[in-house]
Coordinates of C-alpha atoms (C1' of nucleotides) in Angstrom, one line a residue:
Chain D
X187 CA 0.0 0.0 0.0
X188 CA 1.2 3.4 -1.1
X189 CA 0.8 5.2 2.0
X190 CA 0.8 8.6 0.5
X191 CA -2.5 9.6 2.6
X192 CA -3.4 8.4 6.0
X193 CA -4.6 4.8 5.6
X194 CA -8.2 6.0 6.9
X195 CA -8.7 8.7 4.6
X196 CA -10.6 6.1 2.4
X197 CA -12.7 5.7 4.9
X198 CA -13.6 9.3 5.8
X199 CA -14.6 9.5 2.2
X200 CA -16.8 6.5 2.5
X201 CA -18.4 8.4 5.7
X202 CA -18.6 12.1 3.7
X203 CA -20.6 10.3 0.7
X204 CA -23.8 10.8 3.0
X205 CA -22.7 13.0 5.8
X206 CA -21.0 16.2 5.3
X207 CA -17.9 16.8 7.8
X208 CA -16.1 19.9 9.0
X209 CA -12.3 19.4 9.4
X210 CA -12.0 19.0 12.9
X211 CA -14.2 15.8 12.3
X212 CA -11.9 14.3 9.8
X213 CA -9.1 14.8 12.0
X214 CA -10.3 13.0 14.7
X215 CA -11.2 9.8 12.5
X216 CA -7.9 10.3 10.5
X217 CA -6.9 10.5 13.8
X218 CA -8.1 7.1 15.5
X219 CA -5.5 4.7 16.5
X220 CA -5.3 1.3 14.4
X221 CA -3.1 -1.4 13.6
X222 CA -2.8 -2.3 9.7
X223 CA -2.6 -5.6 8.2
X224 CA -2.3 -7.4 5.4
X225 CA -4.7 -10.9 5.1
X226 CA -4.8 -13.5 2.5
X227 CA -7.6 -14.2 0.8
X228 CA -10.1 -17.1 3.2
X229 CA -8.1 -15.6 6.1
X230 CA -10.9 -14.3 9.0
X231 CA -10.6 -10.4 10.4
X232 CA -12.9 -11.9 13.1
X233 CA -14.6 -14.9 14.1
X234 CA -17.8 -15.2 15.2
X235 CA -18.0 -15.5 18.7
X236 CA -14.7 -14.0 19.6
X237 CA -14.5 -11.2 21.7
X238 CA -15.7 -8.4 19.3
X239 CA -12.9 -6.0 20.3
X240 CA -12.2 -4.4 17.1
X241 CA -13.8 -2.5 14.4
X242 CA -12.9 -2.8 10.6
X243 CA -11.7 -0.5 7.8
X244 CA -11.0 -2.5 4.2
X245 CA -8.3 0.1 3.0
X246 CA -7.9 -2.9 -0.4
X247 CA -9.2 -6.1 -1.4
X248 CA -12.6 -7.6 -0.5
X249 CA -14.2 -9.1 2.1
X250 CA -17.2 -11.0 3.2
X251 CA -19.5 -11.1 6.6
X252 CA -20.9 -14.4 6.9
X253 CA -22.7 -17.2 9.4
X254 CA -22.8 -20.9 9.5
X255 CA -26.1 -22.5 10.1
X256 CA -27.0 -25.9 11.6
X257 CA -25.2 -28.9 9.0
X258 CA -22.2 -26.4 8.0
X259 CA -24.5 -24.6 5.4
X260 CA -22.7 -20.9 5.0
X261 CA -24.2 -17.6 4.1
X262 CA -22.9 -14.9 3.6
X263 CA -24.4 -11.5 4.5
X264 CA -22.3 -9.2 3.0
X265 CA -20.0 -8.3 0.8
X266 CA -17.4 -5.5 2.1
X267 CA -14.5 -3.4 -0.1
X268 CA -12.3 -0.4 0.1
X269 CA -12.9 1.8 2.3
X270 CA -16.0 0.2 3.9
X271 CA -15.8 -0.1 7.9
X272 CA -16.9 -3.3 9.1
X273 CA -18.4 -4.3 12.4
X274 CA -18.8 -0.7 13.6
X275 CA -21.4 -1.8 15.3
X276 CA -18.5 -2.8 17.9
X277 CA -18.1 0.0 19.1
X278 CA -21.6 -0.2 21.3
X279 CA -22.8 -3.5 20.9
X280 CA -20.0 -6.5 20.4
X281 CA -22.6 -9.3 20.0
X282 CA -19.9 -10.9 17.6
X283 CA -22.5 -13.0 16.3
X284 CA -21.1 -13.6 12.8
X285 CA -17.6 -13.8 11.2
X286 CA -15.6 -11.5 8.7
X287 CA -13.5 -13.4 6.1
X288 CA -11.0 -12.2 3.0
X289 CA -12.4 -12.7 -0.4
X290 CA -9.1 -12.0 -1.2
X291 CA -6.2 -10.3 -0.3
X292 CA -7.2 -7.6 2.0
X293 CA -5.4 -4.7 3.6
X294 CA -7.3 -4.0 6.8
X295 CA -6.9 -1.3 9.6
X296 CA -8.3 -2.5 12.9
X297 CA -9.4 0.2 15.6
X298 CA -10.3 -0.2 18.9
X299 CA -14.1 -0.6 19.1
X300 CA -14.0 1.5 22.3
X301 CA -11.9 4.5 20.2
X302 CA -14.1 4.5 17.8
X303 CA -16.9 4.8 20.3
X304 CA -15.2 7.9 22.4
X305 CA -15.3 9.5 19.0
X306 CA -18.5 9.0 18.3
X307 CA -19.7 10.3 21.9
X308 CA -17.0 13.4 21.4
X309 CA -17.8 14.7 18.2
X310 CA -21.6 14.8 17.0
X311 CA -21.1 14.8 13.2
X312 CA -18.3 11.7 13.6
X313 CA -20.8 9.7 15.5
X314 CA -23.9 11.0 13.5
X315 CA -21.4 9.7 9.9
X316 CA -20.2 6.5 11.6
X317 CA -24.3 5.8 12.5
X318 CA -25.3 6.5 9.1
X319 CA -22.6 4.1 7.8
X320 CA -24.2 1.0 9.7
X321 CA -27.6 2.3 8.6
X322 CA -26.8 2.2 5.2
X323 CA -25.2 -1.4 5.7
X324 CA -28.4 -2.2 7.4
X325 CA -30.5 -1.3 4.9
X326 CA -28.3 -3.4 2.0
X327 CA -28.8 -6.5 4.4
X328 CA -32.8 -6.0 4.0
X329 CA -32.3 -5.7 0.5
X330 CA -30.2 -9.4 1.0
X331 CA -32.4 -11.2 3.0
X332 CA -35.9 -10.1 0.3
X333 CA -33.2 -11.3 -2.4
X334 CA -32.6 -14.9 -1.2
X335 CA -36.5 -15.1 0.2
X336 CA -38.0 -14.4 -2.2
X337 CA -36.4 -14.1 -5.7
X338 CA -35.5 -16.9 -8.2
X339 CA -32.2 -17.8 -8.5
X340 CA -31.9 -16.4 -12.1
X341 CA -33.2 -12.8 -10.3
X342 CA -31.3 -13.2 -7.1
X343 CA -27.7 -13.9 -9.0
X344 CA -28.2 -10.7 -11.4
X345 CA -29.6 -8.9 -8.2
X346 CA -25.9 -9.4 -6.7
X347 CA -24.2 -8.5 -9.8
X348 CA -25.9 -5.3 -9.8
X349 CA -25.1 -4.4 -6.7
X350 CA -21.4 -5.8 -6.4
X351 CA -20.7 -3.2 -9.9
X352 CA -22.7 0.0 -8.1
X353 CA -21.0 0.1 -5.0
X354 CA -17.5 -0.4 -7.0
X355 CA -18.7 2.6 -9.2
X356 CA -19.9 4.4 -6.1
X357 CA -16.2 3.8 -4.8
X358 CA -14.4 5.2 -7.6
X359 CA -13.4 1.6 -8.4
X360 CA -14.5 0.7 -11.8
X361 CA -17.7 1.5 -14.2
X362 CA -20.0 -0.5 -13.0
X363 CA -20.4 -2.3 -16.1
X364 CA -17.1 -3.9 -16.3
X365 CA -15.4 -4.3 -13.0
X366 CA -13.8 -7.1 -10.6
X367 CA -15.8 -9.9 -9.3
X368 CA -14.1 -11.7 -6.6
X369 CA -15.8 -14.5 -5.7
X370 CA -16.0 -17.8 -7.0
X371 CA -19.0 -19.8 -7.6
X372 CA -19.2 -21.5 -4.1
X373 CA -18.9 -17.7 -3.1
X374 CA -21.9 -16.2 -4.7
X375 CA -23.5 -19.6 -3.9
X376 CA -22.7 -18.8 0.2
X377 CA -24.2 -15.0 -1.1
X378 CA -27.2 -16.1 -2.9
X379 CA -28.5 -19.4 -0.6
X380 CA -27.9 -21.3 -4.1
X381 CA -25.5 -24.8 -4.6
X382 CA -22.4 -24.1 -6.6
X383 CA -23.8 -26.1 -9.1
X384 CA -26.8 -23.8 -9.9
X385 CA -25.0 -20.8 -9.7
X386 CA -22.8 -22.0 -12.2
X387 CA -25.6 -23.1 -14.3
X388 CA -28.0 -19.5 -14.0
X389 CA -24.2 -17.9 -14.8
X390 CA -24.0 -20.2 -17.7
X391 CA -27.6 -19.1 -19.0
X392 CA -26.8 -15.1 -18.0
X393 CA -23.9 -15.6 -20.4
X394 CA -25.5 -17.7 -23.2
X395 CA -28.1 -14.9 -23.6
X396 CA -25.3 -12.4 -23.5
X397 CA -26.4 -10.2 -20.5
X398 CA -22.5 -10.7 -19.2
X399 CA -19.5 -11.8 -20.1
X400 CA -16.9 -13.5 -17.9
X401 CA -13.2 -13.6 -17.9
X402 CA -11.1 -15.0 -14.7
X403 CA -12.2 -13.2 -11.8
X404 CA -14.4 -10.4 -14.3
X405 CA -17.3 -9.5 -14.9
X406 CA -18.5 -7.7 -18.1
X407 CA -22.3 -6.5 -18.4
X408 CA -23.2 -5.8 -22.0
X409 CA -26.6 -3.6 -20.9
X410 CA -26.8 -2.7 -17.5
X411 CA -30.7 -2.0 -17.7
X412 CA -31.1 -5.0 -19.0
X413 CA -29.9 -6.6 -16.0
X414 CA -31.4 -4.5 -13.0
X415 CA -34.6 -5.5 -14.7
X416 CA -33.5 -9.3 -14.9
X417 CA -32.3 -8.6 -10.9
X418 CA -35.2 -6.6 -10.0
X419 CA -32.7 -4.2 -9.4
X420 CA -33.6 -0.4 -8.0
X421 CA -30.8 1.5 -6.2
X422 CA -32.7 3.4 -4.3
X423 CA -31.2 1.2 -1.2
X424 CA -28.0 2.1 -2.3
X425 CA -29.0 5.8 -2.1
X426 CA -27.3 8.3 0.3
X427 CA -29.7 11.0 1.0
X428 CA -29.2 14.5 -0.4
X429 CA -27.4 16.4 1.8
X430 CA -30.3 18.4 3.7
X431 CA -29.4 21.8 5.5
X432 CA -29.3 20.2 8.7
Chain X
X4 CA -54.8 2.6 26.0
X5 CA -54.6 3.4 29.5
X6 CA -52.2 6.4 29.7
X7 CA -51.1 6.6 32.9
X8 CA -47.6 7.0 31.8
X9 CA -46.4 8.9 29.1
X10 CA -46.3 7.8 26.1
X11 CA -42.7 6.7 25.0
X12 CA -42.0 5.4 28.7
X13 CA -42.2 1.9 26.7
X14 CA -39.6 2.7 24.2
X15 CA -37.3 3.8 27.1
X16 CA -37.5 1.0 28.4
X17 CA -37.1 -0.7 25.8
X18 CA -33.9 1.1 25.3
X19 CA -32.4 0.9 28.6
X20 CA -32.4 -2.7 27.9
X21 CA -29.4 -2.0 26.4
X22 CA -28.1 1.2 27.2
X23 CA -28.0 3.1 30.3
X24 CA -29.8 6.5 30.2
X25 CA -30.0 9.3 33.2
X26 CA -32.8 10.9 33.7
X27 CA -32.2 13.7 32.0
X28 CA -32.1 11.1 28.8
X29 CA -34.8 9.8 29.6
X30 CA -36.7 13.2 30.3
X31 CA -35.4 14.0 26.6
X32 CA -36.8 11.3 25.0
X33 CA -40.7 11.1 26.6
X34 CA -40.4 15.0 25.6
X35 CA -40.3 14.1 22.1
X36 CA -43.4 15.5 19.8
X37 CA -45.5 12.6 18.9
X38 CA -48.4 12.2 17.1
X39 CA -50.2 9.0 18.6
X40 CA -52.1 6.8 15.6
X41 CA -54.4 3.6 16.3
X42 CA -54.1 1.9 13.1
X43 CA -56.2 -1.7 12.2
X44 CA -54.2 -4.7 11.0
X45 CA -53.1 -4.7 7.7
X46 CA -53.3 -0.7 7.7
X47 CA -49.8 0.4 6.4
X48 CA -47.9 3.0 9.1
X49 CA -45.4 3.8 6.0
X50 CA -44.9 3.1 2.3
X51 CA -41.9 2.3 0.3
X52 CA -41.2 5.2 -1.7
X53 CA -43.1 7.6 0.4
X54 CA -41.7 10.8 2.1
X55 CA -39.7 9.3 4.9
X56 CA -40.2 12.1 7.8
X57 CA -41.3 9.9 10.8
X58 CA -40.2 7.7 13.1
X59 CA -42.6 5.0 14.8
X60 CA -43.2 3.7 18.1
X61 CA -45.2 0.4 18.3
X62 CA -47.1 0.9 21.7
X63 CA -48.8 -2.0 21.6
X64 CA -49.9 -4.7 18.8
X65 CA -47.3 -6.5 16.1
X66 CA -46.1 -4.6 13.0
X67 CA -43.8 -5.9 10.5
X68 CA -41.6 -4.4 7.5
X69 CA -41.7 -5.7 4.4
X70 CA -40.1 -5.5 0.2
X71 CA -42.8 -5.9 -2.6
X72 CA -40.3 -8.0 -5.1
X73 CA -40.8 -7.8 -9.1
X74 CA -44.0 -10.3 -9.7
X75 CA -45.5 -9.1 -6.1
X76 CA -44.2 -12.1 -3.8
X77 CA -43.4 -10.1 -0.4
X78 CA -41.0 -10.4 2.2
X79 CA -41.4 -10.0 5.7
X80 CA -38.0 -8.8 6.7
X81 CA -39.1 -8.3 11.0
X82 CA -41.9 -8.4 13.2
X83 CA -42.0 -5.5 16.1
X84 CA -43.7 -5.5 18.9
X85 CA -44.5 -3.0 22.2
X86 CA -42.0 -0.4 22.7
X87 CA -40.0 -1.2 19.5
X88 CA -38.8 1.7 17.0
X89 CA -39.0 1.1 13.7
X90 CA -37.8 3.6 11.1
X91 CA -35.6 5.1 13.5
X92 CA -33.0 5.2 10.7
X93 CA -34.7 7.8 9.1
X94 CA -33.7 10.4 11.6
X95 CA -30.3 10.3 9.3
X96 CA -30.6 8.0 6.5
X97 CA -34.3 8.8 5.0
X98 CA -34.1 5.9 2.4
X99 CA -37.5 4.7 2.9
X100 CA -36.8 1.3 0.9
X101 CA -39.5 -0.8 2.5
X102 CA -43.0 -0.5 3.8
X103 CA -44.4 -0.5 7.4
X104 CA -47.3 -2.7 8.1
X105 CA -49.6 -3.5 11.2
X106 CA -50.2 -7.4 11.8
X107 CA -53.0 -6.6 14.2
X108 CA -54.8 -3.4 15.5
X109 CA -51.9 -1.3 16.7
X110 CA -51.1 1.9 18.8
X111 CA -48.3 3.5 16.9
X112 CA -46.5 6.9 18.1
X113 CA -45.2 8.6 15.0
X114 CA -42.6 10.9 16.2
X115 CA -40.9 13.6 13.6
X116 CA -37.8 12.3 12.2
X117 CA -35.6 15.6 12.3
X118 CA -36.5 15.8 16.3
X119 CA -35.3 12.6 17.0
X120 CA -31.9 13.5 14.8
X121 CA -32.0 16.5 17.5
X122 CA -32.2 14.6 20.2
X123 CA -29.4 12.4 19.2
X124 CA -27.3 15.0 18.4
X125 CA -28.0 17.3 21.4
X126 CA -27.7 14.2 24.2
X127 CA -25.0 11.6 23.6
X128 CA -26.0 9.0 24.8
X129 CA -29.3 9.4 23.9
X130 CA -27.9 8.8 20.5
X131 CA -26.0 6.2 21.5
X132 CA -29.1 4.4 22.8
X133 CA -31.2 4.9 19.4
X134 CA -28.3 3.8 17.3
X135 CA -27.6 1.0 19.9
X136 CA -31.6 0.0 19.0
X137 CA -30.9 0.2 14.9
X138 CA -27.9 -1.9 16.0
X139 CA -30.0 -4.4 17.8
X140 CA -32.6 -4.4 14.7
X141 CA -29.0 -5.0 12.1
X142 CA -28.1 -8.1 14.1
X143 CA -31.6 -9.6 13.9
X144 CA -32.0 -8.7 10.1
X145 CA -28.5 -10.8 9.8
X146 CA -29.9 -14.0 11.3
X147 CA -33.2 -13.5 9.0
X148 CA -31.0 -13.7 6.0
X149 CA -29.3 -16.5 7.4
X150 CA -32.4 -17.9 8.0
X151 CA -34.2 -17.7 4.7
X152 CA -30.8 -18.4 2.6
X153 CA -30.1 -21.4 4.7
X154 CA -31.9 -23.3 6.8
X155 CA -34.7 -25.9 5.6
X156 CA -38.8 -25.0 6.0
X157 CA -39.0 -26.9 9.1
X158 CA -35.5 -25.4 10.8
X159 CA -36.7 -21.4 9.1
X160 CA -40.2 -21.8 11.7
X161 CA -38.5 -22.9 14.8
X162 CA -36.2 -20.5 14.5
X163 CA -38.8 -18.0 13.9
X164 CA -41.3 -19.5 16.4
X165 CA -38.2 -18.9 18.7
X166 CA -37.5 -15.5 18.7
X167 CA -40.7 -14.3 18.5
X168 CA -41.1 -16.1 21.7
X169 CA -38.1 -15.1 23.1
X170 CA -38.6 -11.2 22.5
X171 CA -41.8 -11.2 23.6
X172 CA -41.0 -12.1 27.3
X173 CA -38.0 -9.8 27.0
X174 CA -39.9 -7.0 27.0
X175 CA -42.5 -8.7 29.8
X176 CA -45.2 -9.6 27.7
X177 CA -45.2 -13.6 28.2
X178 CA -43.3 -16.8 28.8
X179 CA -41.4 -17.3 25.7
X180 CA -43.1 -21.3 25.5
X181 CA -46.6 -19.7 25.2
X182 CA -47.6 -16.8 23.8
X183 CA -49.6 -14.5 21.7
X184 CA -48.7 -15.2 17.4
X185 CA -50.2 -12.5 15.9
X186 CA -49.5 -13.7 12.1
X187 CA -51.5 -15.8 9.5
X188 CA -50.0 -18.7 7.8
X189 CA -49.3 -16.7 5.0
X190 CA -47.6 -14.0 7.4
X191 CA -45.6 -16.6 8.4
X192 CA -45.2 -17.9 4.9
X193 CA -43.8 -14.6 4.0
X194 CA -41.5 -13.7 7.0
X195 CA -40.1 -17.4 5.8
X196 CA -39.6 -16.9 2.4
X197 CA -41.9 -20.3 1.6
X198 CA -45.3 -20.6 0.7
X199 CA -49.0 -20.8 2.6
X200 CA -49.1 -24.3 2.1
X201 CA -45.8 -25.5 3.0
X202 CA -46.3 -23.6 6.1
X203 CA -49.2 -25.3 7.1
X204 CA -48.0 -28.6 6.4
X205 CA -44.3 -27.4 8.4
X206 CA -46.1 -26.8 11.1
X207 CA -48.4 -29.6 11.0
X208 CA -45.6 -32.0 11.4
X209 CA -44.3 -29.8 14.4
X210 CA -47.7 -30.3 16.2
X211 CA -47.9 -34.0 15.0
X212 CA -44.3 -34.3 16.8
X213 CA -45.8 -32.4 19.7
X214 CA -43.1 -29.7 19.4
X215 CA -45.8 -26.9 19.6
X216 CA -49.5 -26.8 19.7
X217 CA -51.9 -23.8 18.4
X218 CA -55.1 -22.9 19.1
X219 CA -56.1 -19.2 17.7
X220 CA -53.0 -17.0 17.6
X221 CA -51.2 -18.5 20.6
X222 CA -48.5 -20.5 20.3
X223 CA -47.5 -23.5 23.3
X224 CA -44.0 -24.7 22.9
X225 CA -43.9 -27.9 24.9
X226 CA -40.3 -27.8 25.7
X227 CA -37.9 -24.9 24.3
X228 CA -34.7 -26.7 24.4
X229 CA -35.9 -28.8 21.9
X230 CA -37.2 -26.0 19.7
X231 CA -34.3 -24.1 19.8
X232 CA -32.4 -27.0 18.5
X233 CA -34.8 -28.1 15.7
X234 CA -34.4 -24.2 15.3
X235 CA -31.2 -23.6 14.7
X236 CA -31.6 -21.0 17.8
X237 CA -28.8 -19.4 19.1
X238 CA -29.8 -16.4 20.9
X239 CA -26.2 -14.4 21.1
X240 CA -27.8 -12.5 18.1
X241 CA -30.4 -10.6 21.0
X242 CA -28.4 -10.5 24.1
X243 CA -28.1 -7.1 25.3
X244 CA -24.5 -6.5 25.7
X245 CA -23.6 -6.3 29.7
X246 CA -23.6 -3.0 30.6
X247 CA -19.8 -1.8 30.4
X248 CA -18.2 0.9 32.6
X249 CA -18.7 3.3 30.2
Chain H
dC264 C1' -77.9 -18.5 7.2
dG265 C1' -74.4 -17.4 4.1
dC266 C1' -70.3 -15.1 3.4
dC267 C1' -65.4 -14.6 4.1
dG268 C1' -60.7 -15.1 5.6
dG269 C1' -57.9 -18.5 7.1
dT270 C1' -56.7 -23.4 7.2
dT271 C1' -56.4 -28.0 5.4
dT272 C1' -55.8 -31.7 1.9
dG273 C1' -54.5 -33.9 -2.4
dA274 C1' -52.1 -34.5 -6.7
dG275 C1' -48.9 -33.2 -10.0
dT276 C1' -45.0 -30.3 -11.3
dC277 C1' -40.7 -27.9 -11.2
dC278 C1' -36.8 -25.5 -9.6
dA279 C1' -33.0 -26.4 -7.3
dT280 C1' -30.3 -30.0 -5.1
dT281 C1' -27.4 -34.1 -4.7
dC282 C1' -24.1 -37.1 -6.3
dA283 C1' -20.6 -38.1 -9.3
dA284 C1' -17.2 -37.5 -12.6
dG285 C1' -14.4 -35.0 -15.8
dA286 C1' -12.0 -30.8 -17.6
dG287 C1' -9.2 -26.7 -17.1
dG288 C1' -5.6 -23.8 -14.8
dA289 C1' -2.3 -22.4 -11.4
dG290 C1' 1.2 -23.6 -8.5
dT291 C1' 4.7 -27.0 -6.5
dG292 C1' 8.3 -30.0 -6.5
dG293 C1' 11.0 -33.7 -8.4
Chain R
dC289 C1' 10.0 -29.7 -18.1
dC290 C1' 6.8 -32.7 -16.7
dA291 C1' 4.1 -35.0 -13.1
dC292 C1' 1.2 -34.0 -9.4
dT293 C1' -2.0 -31.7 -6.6
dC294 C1' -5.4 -28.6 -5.5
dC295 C1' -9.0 -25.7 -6.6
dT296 C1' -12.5 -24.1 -9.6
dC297 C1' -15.5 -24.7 -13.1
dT298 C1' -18.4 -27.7 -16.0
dT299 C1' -21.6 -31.4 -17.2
dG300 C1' -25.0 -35.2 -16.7
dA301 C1' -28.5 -37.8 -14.4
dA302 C1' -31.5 -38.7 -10.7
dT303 C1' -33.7 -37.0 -6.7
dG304 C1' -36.4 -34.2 -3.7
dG305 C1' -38.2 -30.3 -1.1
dA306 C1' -41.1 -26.8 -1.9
dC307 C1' -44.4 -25.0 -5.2
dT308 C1' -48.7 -24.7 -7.9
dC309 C1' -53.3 -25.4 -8.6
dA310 C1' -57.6 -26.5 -7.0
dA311 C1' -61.0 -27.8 -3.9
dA312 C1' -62.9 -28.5 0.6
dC313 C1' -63.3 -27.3 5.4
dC314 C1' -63.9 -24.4 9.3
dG315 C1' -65.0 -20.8 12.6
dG316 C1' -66.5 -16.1 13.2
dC317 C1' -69.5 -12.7 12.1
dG318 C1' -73.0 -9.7 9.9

DNA sequence: CGCCGGTTTGAGTCCATTCAAGAGGAGTGG
DNA sequence: CCACTCCTCTTGAATGGACTCAAACCGGCG
């Protein structure tokens, strides 16, 4: 990592994509003691039921928050990349009840949950950004758990793809129509409640029509309308507000 | 309703389940402006795409929040009950990407969304005990995915049967083995992501078993152990964190 | 009494799963 | 440089859990 700006300036510009913040605010999350890291890909940031001591910033790479049910079935719940902050929620209530795995190699920054809490008591704006932050992962999680409920696996596999390529647009990453898709087929299976087997088959049929194209670990989308409507796709979830005059 | 305390004293309670208040909180909280609603089940207390300027309190009844999917199938993504918020997320993050629904006749007090963003911004830990509630409401959306990505029909209604139980006699309304369901089969098909009729049939062999018996909306678990583990029920993902010193 | 929402039952179908085996690619070590 | 392993992707065939469609039942209520 080229550490030409502080490692959690990515993540202040995460927070100031929906909450606008004076100087002094940046400074005190730039600010916030961490320790970085470097994680190979399938390594854990945090395992469920650890003591949830730590809160997250992905400064490169990919990672995934996921749960194991009864039999060993996995789902994932989330997909996280650069400059998301992971586990924030930390920081007042450590229920640790899921793990955080690398997609691949990740850089991480890990701060003390209980920093990033006296930040978010000290400085209004910091703790009003860093709220907003979990909100808006809240709000992709209802999006998740309507995808696997209730859509087909066709829908709920183009669903994903949509959303992976927006939020790595949003990011500054990529266009959202061509951009890197980590995860292998067991992966989006673990994201999408599917078998590895179907997901390879719906990919199979996605391709054959020509909505995407695939090459190693890309993914190419020839008309992006044509797959939010195939996904059922509508951003609005994905939305940060307008900035409103307080 | 018998008013013989204000208003809100449910929701803090409800909130210093979690988070200790002083009363100065707490005198901040009951003086929120509130409109107070009684609203018959299946009235809606908000719509997806609608203006999102309130936040709810669920004074007594069951509401639940819900996604309209492309070909109309709906998800159920949580159930709330007395002295729940729902929607508090609006007071920064006005997405208003699902709907609002009452399950039964509910008393609902709709409080405006930029004077709870006051409040938490005027009273830390005020806002550390509304965000500590939108946390609460993450962790249980997480196992929902979980639950409807990965678990079979018969494991998805224990585990559901479970923790509706479970939070009702957290908040003092029951014994978690018997108590009031307010939802219809095809509630429960849709909080479950199956259908009406594999519901019934689900929970047909449950009763045949002698897991659980119903009569009306009441539910009698003969012996919660053995729910929890046909359930899959692991309640870390609703334990109210210890209190910490500070 | 007759309607109506909710529950129950049966039979047939289908989407996704399971099991199993093979193909392709990347990395390792002899 | 090739053999070997491991991982991922691919394919086929059979199975099965949940779905669909449709009808009947039931209790509450106007």
């Amino acid at each position: 990592l080229i550490q030409s700006h502080p490692a959690l300036q990515l993540f202040v510009d995460k927070l100031e994509t929906h909450t606008a913040l004076d100087d002094d605010d940046r400074a005190a999350i730039l600010a916030l003691p961490h320790t970085l890291r470097t994680l190979e890909a399938s390594a854990y940031l945090f395992r469920e039921g650890d003591h949830a001591a730590n809160c997250c910033v992905i400064l490169s790479g990919f990672a995934c928050r996921h749960k194991i049910v009864a039999g060993g079935a996995r789902q994932i719940l989330s997909v996280h990349m650069r400059g998301d902050g992971t586990d924030l929620q930390n920081a007042f209530l450590p229920l640790g009840d899921h793990s955080i795995q690398a997609l691949t190699r990740v850089e991480v920054a890990f701060i003390p949950a209980d920093k990033v809490r006296e930040a978010a008591l000290a400085r209004p704006l910091v703790g009003r950004a860093l709220w907003s932050e979990t909100l808006l992962d809240a709000a992709i999680q209802r999006e998740w758990t309507a995808n696997v409920g209730r859509r087909d696996s066709r829908t709920r596999i183009a669903h994903l793809l949509c959303e992976l390529g927006l939020r790595q647009e949003r990011i500054g990453l990529c266009d959202r129509r061509y951009y890197a898709l980590p995860m292998t087929q067991e992966q989006l299976a673990d994201a999408t409640g599917l078998t590895p087997v179907h997901v390879n088959r719906t990919l199979q049929a996605l391709r054959a029509e020509g909505v995407i194209a695939r090459e190693k670990r890309t993914i190419d989308i020839a008309d992006w309308d044509h797959l939010t409507r195939i996904g059922d796709f509508h951003m609005a979830y994905l939305e940060p507000p307008a900035h409103k005059p307080a």
